[in-house]
Amino acid sequence: MNNLFAFDDATCRHLAEKHGTPCFAYSGAAAEAQFTALRTALSSRVRLAYAVKANPHPGILARFASLGASFDCASIGELMRVDALLLPVGRTFFAGPGKRETELRKALAMGVRVQAEGFEDLARLDALTDRETAVNLRVHPAFEIDEGNRIIGGSGPSAFGVDEEDVPALLQRAADLRHVRIRGLHVFAASNQRDASKLSAIHGVVLELGKRLYDTHGLAFEQIDLGGGLGIPYALEQNPLDVKMIGQGLSNLLAAHPWFTGELILEPGRFLAGPCGVYLARVVRIKESRGTRFAILEGGINHLIRPLLTGEPFPVKVVGKGEGDLPYTLAGPLCTSLDRLGDVCLPELAAGDLLAFGSTGAYGLNEGMTHFLSHPVPPEVWVN
Ligand SMILES: Cc1ncc(COP(=O)(O)O)c(C=O)c1O
């Protein structure tokens, strides 16, 4: 059965009493288990780069670094956090559709591999460096994408990467650059995908794209970055991703594409960090309103915005109360009717009851609207 909660009830109660509520807690053991399960399923020609945006907590970064992870950053703030890990050169990547000059300078100083999202990235880097600099080119593919949810935005117009049809013109312009050389391909085309066969199909299409670029433009890639998008269950009935199948699919692709002799990169965020996190918040009051039973909690979309963005709630349990079938609308304390964490069935609730939201280790607090209404920012507890 899926384990949607990194901590049992006794540990949740202990953490809430010790650190106060609301709070986030992250399990080092759960983070490590998730990393190891995926790493073990992958061949040594697949690099695993943790997408820091999922959760930049120093405990998580240090644990993944100690397990050999590389890191995918998307801002100067993330670069600085990864810089503090003192990793060898080659283990950090920098993506993002709007990179500023200060960020590119920082990336160059750290020896980070930049995922260029357009000619501007290439030209700016070229002007900032005086030595040969390898970059990866992020391409926004033309193929239709089954994302699961629309975080990346399908195959229509996109702010990310170079549109596939514009690649030839970009390569022509890039030929005049003095120092910057395209040595890798980057495609990100999935989000929270739990179906291994769909993810493997996307990986296959990316390798085909790489082959076309190799055949038509002679681009011999050192790296092909397949992005993240590895999904996790947010409900008991959802199957976990079959990582062995993902690993096997990548090995098959490497065998089927002998023209490519470099390394593949996966950059998952949600898959690696999601399961290790639990968010703890108490019920402040119950309100019955015209047929709807609201449980108003200490925190809402200021701490967890994903249910509002995707319509999918985080799994929730009432600590010490077991299962229940009373319908509740979970509301936060903010002065907006958008502040909802889901419509769920729970045992009867009363003020003071402790709720635990599982799988909140990725896109949890760091995605929330923490400054809205100036509630104190909840502590994040690293449980080693
Ligand atoms: C460039 C890039 N890499 C990796 C990720 C991580 O995605 P996920 O958490 O779905 O694996 C994202 C997410 O938006 C991204 O934009």
Coordinates of C-alpha atoms and ligand atoms in Angstrom, one line a residue:
M1 CA 0.0 0.0 0.0
N2 CA 1.2 3.6 -0.6
N3 CA 2.7 5.2 2.4
L4 CA 1.5 8.8 2.0
F5 CA 2.8 10.0 5.4
A6 CA 6.5 10.0 6.4
F7 CA 5.7 10.0 10.1
D8 CA 3.3 7.9 12.2
D9 CA 0.8 9.5 14.5
A10 CA 3.0 9.3 17.6
T11 CA 5.8 11.1 15.8
C12 CA 3.4 13.7 14.4
R13 CA 2.1 14.4 17.9
H14 CA 5.6 14.6 19.3
L15 CA 6.7 17.0 16.6
A16 CA 3.7 19.2 17.0
E17 CA 4.2 19.5 20.8
K18 CA 7.9 20.1 20.5
H19 CA 8.0 22.6 17.6
G20 CA 4.5 24.1 17.8
T21 CA 2.0 24.3 14.9
P22 CA 1.7 24.9 12.1
C23 CA 5.0 23.4 11.1
F24 CA 6.6 21.3 8.3
A25 CA 8.7 18.2 9.1
Y26 CA 11.0 16.4 6.7
S27 CA 12.2 12.9 7.2
G28 CA 15.9 12.3 6.2
A29 CA 15.2 8.6 6.1
A30 CA 12.3 9.0 3.7
A31 CA 14.2 11.4 1.4
E32 CA 17.1 8.9 1.3
A33 CA 14.9 6.0 0.6
Q34 CA 13.3 7.8 -2.3
F35 CA 16.6 8.8 -3.8
T36 CA 18.1 5.4 -3.4
A37 CA 15.1 3.6 -5.0
L38 CA 15.5 5.8 -8.1
R39 CA 19.3 5.8 -8.2
T40 CA 19.4 2.0 -7.9
A41 CA 17.0 1.6 -10.9
L42 CA 19.2 3.7 -13.2
S43 CA 22.3 2.8 -15.1
S44 CA 25.6 4.6 -14.4
R45 CA 25.1 6.6 -17.6
V46 CA 22.1 8.4 -16.1
R47 CA 22.9 11.4 -13.8
L48 CA 20.3 12.3 -11.2
A49 CA 20.0 16.0 -10.6
Y50 CA 17.6 17.1 -7.8
A51 CA 15.4 20.1 -8.9
V52 CA 16.0 22.4 -6.0
K53 CA 12.8 24.3 -6.6
A54 CA 10.8 21.4 -5.2
N55 CA 12.3 22.1 -1.8
P56 CA 15.5 24.0 -1.1
H57 CA 15.7 23.0 2.6
P58 CA 19.4 22.7 3.6
G59 CA 18.8 19.3 5.2
I60 CA 17.4 17.9 2.0
L61 CA 20.1 19.4 -0.2
A62 CA 22.9 18.1 2.1
R63 CA 21.3 14.6 2.2
F64 CA 21.0 14.3 -1.5
A65 CA 24.5 15.8 -2.0
S66 CA 25.9 13.1 0.3
L67 CA 24.2 10.5 -1.8
G68 CA 25.9 11.8 -5.0
A69 CA 23.1 13.9 -6.4
S70 CA 23.7 16.7 -8.9
F71 CA 21.4 19.8 -8.7
D72 CA 19.1 21.6 -11.1
C73 CA 18.8 25.3 -10.1
A74 CA 16.6 28.0 -11.5
S75 CA 17.6 31.2 -9.7
I76 CA 20.6 32.9 -8.1
G77 CA 19.1 32.0 -4.7
E78 CA 19.1 28.3 -5.6
L79 CA 22.6 28.6 -7.0
M80 CA 23.8 30.1 -3.8
R81 CA 22.3 27.3 -1.7
V82 CA 23.9 24.7 -3.9
D83 CA 27.2 26.7 -3.9
A84 CA 27.2 26.3 -0.1
L85 CA 27.4 22.5 -0.5
L86 CA 30.9 22.9 -2.0
L87 CA 30.3 20.3 -4.7
P88 CA 32.9 19.5 -7.4
V89 CA 32.4 21.3 -10.7
G90 CA 30.0 19.5 -13.1
R91 CA 27.3 18.7 -10.5
T92 CA 25.1 21.8 -11.0
F93 CA 22.8 23.0 -13.8
F94 CA 21.1 26.2 -14.3
A95 CA 17.8 26.5 -16.2
G96 CA 15.1 29.2 -16.3
P97 CA 13.5 31.3 -19.0
G98 CA 14.5 34.7 -17.6
K99 CA 18.1 34.5 -16.5
R100 CA 19.6 37.8 -15.5
E101 CA 23.2 38.8 -16.0
T102 CA 24.1 38.6 -12.3
E103 CA 22.8 35.0 -12.4
L104 CA 24.8 34.1 -15.4
R105 CA 27.9 35.6 -13.8
K106 CA 27.3 33.5 -10.7
A107 CA 26.8 30.4 -12.8
L108 CA 30.0 31.0 -14.7
A109 CA 31.9 31.6 -11.5
M110 CA 30.6 28.3 -10.1
G111 CA 31.4 26.3 -13.3
V112 CA 27.7 25.5 -13.6
R113 CA 26.3 24.0 -16.9
V114 CA 23.7 26.5 -18.2
Q115 CA 20.6 25.2 -19.9
A116 CA 20.3 28.0 -22.5
E117 CA 16.6 28.8 -23.2
G118 CA 17.2 31.1 -26.2
F119 CA 19.8 33.0 -28.2
E120 CA 20.0 35.7 -25.5
D121 CA 21.4 33.2 -22.9
L122 CA 24.0 32.1 -25.4
A123 CA 25.0 35.7 -26.4
R124 CA 25.1 37.0 -22.8
L125 CA 27.2 34.1 -21.7
D126 CA 29.5 34.6 -24.7
A127 CA 30.0 38.2 -23.7
L128 CA 30.7 37.3 -20.0
T129 CA 33.3 34.6 -20.6
D130 CA 36.7 34.5 -22.2
R131 CA 37.1 30.7 -22.3
E132 CA 35.3 27.9 -24.1
T133 CA 32.0 27.3 -22.3
A134 CA 29.8 24.3 -22.9
V135 CA 26.0 24.8 -22.5
N136 CA 22.9 22.7 -23.1
L137 CA 20.2 23.9 -25.3
R138 CA 16.7 23.7 -23.9
V139 CA 14.2 22.9 -26.7
H140 CA 10.4 23.3 -26.4
P141 CA 9.3 20.3 -28.4
A142 CA 6.5 20.3 -31.0
F143 CA 5.1 16.9 -29.8
E144 CA 1.9 16.6 -27.8
I145 CA 2.5 16.1 -24.1
D146 CA 0.4 14.2 -21.6
E147 CA 1.5 16.1 -18.5
G148 CA -0.9 14.9 -15.9
N149 CA -1.4 18.5 -14.9
R150 CA -0.5 21.6 -16.9
I151 CA 2.5 22.9 -15.1
I152 CA 4.8 22.9 -18.1
G153 CA 2.1 24.0 -20.6
G154 CA 1.8 21.4 -23.3
S155 CA 3.2 21.8 -26.8
G156 CA 1.6 25.2 -27.5
P157 CA 3.2 28.6 -27.0
S158 CA 5.8 28.6 -24.2
A159 CA 8.2 30.8 -22.4
F160 CA 10.5 27.9 -21.9
G161 CA 13.3 26.9 -24.3
V162 CA 13.7 27.4 -28.0
D163 CA 10.7 26.2 -30.1
E164 CA 11.8 23.1 -32.0
E165 CA 11.1 24.7 -35.3
D166 CA 13.4 27.7 -34.5
V167 CA 16.4 25.6 -33.6
P168 CA 18.0 25.7 -37.1
A169 CA 18.0 29.5 -37.2
L170 CA 19.4 29.7 -33.6
L171 CA 22.2 27.2 -34.5
Q172 CA 23.1 29.4 -37.4
R173 CA 23.4 32.5 -35.2
A174 CA 25.2 30.5 -32.5
A175 CA 27.9 29.5 -35.0
D176 CA 29.3 33.0 -34.8
L177 CA 29.8 32.9 -31.0
R178 CA 33.4 33.0 -29.8
H179 CA 33.3 30.9 -26.6
V180 CA 29.9 29.3 -26.1
R181 CA 29.4 25.8 -27.5
I182 CA 26.2 23.8 -27.5
R183 CA 27.2 20.4 -26.0
G184 CA 23.9 19.2 -24.6
L185 CA 20.1 19.0 -25.2
H186 CA 17.5 19.7 -22.5
V187 CA 13.8 19.0 -22.8
F188 CA 11.3 19.1 -20.0
A189 CA 8.0 17.7 -21.1
A190 CA 6.1 16.1 -18.2
S191 CA 4.7 16.9 -14.8
N192 CA 3.7 14.6 -11.9
Q193 CA 3.5 11.6 -14.3
R194 CA 3.0 8.3 -12.5
D195 CA 2.7 6.2 -15.6
A196 CA 6.2 4.9 -16.4
S197 CA 5.2 3.9 -20.0
K198 CA 4.1 7.5 -20.7
L199 CA 7.3 8.9 -19.3
S200 CA 9.4 6.4 -21.2
A201 CA 7.6 7.4 -24.4
I202 CA 8.5 11.0 -23.8
H203 CA 12.1 10.1 -23.1
G204 CA 12.1 8.2 -26.4
V205 CA 10.8 11.2 -28.4
V206 CA 13.5 13.4 -26.8
L207 CA 16.2 10.9 -28.0
E208 CA 14.7 11.0 -31.5
L209 CA 14.8 14.8 -31.4
G210 CA 18.5 14.6 -30.4
K211 CA 19.2 12.2 -33.2
R212 CA 17.6 14.6 -35.8
L213 CA 19.7 17.4 -34.5
Y214 CA 22.8 15.1 -34.7
D215 CA 22.0 14.0 -38.2
T216 CA 21.1 17.4 -39.6
H217 CA 23.4 19.7 -37.7
G218 CA 26.2 17.4 -36.5
L219 CA 25.4 18.2 -32.8
A220 CA 27.3 15.6 -30.9
F221 CA 25.7 15.9 -27.4
E222 CA 27.7 15.1 -24.2
Q223 CA 24.5 15.3 -22.3
I224 CA 20.8 14.9 -22.9
D225 CA 18.7 16.2 -20.1
L226 CA 15.2 14.6 -20.0
G227 CA 13.9 16.9 -17.3
G228 CA 11.8 15.9 -14.3
G229 CA 8.1 15.2 -14.0
L230 CA 8.4 11.8 -12.2
G231 CA 5.1 11.6 -10.3
I232 CA 4.1 10.5 -6.8
P233 CA 0.8 9.3 -5.4
Y234 CA -1.3 11.9 -3.5
A235 CA -4.1 9.4 -2.7
L236 CA -4.2 5.8 -1.6
E237 CA -5.7 4.6 -4.9
Q238 CA -3.0 6.2 -7.0
N239 CA -0.2 3.8 -8.0
P240 CA 3.4 4.8 -7.4
L241 CA 5.7 5.3 -10.4
D242 CA 7.5 2.1 -11.4
V243 CA 11.1 3.3 -11.3
K244 CA 12.5 0.0 -12.5
M245 CA 10.5 0.4 -15.7
I246 CA 11.9 4.0 -16.1
G247 CA 15.5 2.7 -15.6
Q248 CA 14.9 -0.2 -18.0
G249 CA 13.4 2.2 -20.5
L250 CA 16.5 4.5 -20.3
S251 CA 18.9 1.6 -20.7
N252 CA 16.9 0.4 -23.8
L253 CA 17.1 3.9 -25.3
L254 CA 20.9 4.1 -24.7
A255 CA 21.2 0.8 -26.5
A256 CA 18.9 1.9 -29.4
H257 CA 20.8 5.2 -29.9
P258 CA 24.5 4.2 -30.4
W259 CA 25.1 7.7 -32.0
F260 CA 24.7 9.1 -28.5
T261 CA 27.7 8.3 -26.3
G262 CA 27.2 10.8 -23.5
E263 CA 25.1 10.8 -20.3
L264 CA 21.4 11.1 -19.8
I265 CA 20.2 13.4 -17.0
L266 CA 17.0 13.2 -15.0
E267 CA 16.1 16.2 -12.8
P268 CA 13.2 15.2 -10.6
G269 CA 12.0 17.4 -7.8
R270 CA 8.7 16.1 -6.6
F271 CA 9.6 12.5 -6.8
L272 CA 12.7 12.9 -4.6
A273 CA 11.4 15.4 -2.0
G274 CA 7.6 15.0 -1.9
P275 CA 7.2 11.9 0.2
C276 CA 9.6 13.0 3.0
G277 CA 7.4 15.9 4.1
V278 CA 4.5 16.3 6.5
Y279 CA 2.7 19.5 7.3
L280 CA 1.1 19.7 10.7
A281 CA -1.7 22.2 11.5
R282 CA -4.4 22.2 14.2
V283 CA -8.1 22.9 13.8
V284 CA -9.0 26.4 15.1
R285 CA -12.7 26.1 14.8
I286 CA -15.5 24.3 13.1
K287 CA -18.2 26.3 11.3
E288 CA -21.4 24.8 9.8
S289 CA -22.6 27.1 7.0
R290 CA -25.7 26.4 4.9
G291 CA -25.0 22.7 4.6
T292 CA -21.2 22.8 4.4
R293 CA -19.1 21.9 7.4
F294 CA -15.9 23.9 7.4
A295 CA -12.8 23.0 9.5
I296 CA -10.8 26.2 9.8
L297 CA -7.1 25.5 10.3
E298 CA -4.1 27.4 11.5
G299 CA -2.7 27.4 8.0
G300 CA -3.9 27.3 4.4
I301 CA -2.7 28.4 1.0
N302 CA -0.1 30.6 2.7
H303 CA 1.7 27.2 3.4
L304 CA 0.2 24.9 0.8
I305 CA -1.0 26.3 -2.5
R306 CA -0.9 23.2 -4.6
P307 CA -4.6 22.2 -4.0
L308 CA -5.7 25.6 -5.3
L309 CA -3.4 25.4 -8.3
T310 CA -4.2 21.8 -9.3
G311 CA -7.5 21.1 -7.7
E312 CA -5.9 18.0 -6.1
P313 CA -5.7 18.0 -2.2
F314 CA -2.8 16.6 -0.3
P315 CA -3.5 13.4 1.6
V316 CA -4.6 14.3 5.1
K317 CA -5.2 12.4 8.4
V318 CA -6.4 13.4 11.8
V319 CA -3.6 12.4 14.2
G320 CA -4.9 9.8 16.7
K321 CA -8.4 9.6 15.3
G322 CA -8.2 7.0 12.5
E323 CA -10.5 6.9 9.5
G324 CA -13.8 8.8 9.2
D325 CA -16.6 9.6 6.7
L326 CA -17.8 13.0 7.6
P327 CA -17.4 15.5 4.8
Y328 CA -15.3 18.6 5.6
T329 CA -14.2 21.6 3.6
L330 CA -10.7 22.4 4.9
A331 CA -10.3 26.2 5.1
G332 CA -7.2 28.3 6.1
P333 CA -7.2 31.4 8.2
L334 CA -6.7 33.9 5.3
C335 CA -9.2 36.5 4.3
T336 CA -10.0 35.0 0.9
S337 CA -12.5 32.3 -0.1
L338 CA -9.6 30.9 -2.2
D339 CA -8.0 29.7 1.0
R340 CA -9.1 26.0 0.8
L341 CA -7.0 22.8 1.3
G342 CA -9.6 20.5 -0.1
D343 CA -13.0 18.8 0.4
V344 CA -12.3 15.6 2.4
C345 CA -13.9 12.9 4.5
L346 CA -12.6 12.7 8.1
P347 CA -13.6 11.6 11.5
E348 CA -15.5 14.2 13.6
L349 CA -13.3 17.2 14.2
A350 CA -13.0 19.6 17.1
A351 CA -10.9 22.6 17.8
G352 CA -7.4 21.6 18.7
D353 CA -7.4 18.4 16.7
L354 CA -4.1 17.9 14.9
L355 CA -4.1 17.3 11.1
A356 CA -1.2 15.9 9.2
F357 CA -0.9 16.5 5.4
G358 CA 1.3 14.0 3.7
S359 CA 3.6 14.2 0.7
T360 CA 4.2 17.9 1.3
G361 CA 8.0 17.7 1.0
A362 CA 7.8 19.1 -2.6
Y363 CA 6.1 22.3 -3.7
G364 CA 4.9 22.8 -0.1
L365 CA 6.0 25.8 2.0
N366 CA 8.4 27.2 -0.7
E367 CA 5.5 27.5 -3.1
G368 CA 3.0 28.9 -0.6
M369 CA 1.9 32.5 -0.3
T370 CA 3.9 32.9 3.0
H371 CA 3.8 36.7 3.1
F372 CA 0.1 37.1 2.5
L373 CA -1.6 38.3 5.7
S374 CA 1.8 38.2 7.5
H375 CA 1.2 35.1 9.5
P376 CA 4.5 33.8 11.0
V377 CA 6.4 31.5 8.7
P378 CA 6.1 28.0 10.1
P379 CA 9.2 26.2 11.2
E380 CA 10.6 23.5 9.0
V381 CA 12.0 20.6 11.0
W382 CA 14.6 18.3 9.6
V383 CA 14.2 14.8 11.3
N384 CA 17.5 12.9 10.8
Ligands
LIG1 C1 13.7 22.8 -15.6 C2 13.0 22.0 -14.5 N1 13.6 20.9 -14.1 C3 13.0 20.1 -13.1 C4 11.8 20.4 -12.6 C5 11.2 19.5 -11.5 O1 10.0 18.9 -11.9 P1 9.3 17.8 -11.1 O2 9.3 18.3 -9.7 O3 8.0 17.6 -11.7 O4 10.2 16.6 -11.2 C6 11.1 21.5 -13.0 C7 9.8 21.9 -12.5 O5 9.1 22.8 -12.9 C8 11.7 22.4 -14.0 O6 11.1 23.5 -14.5

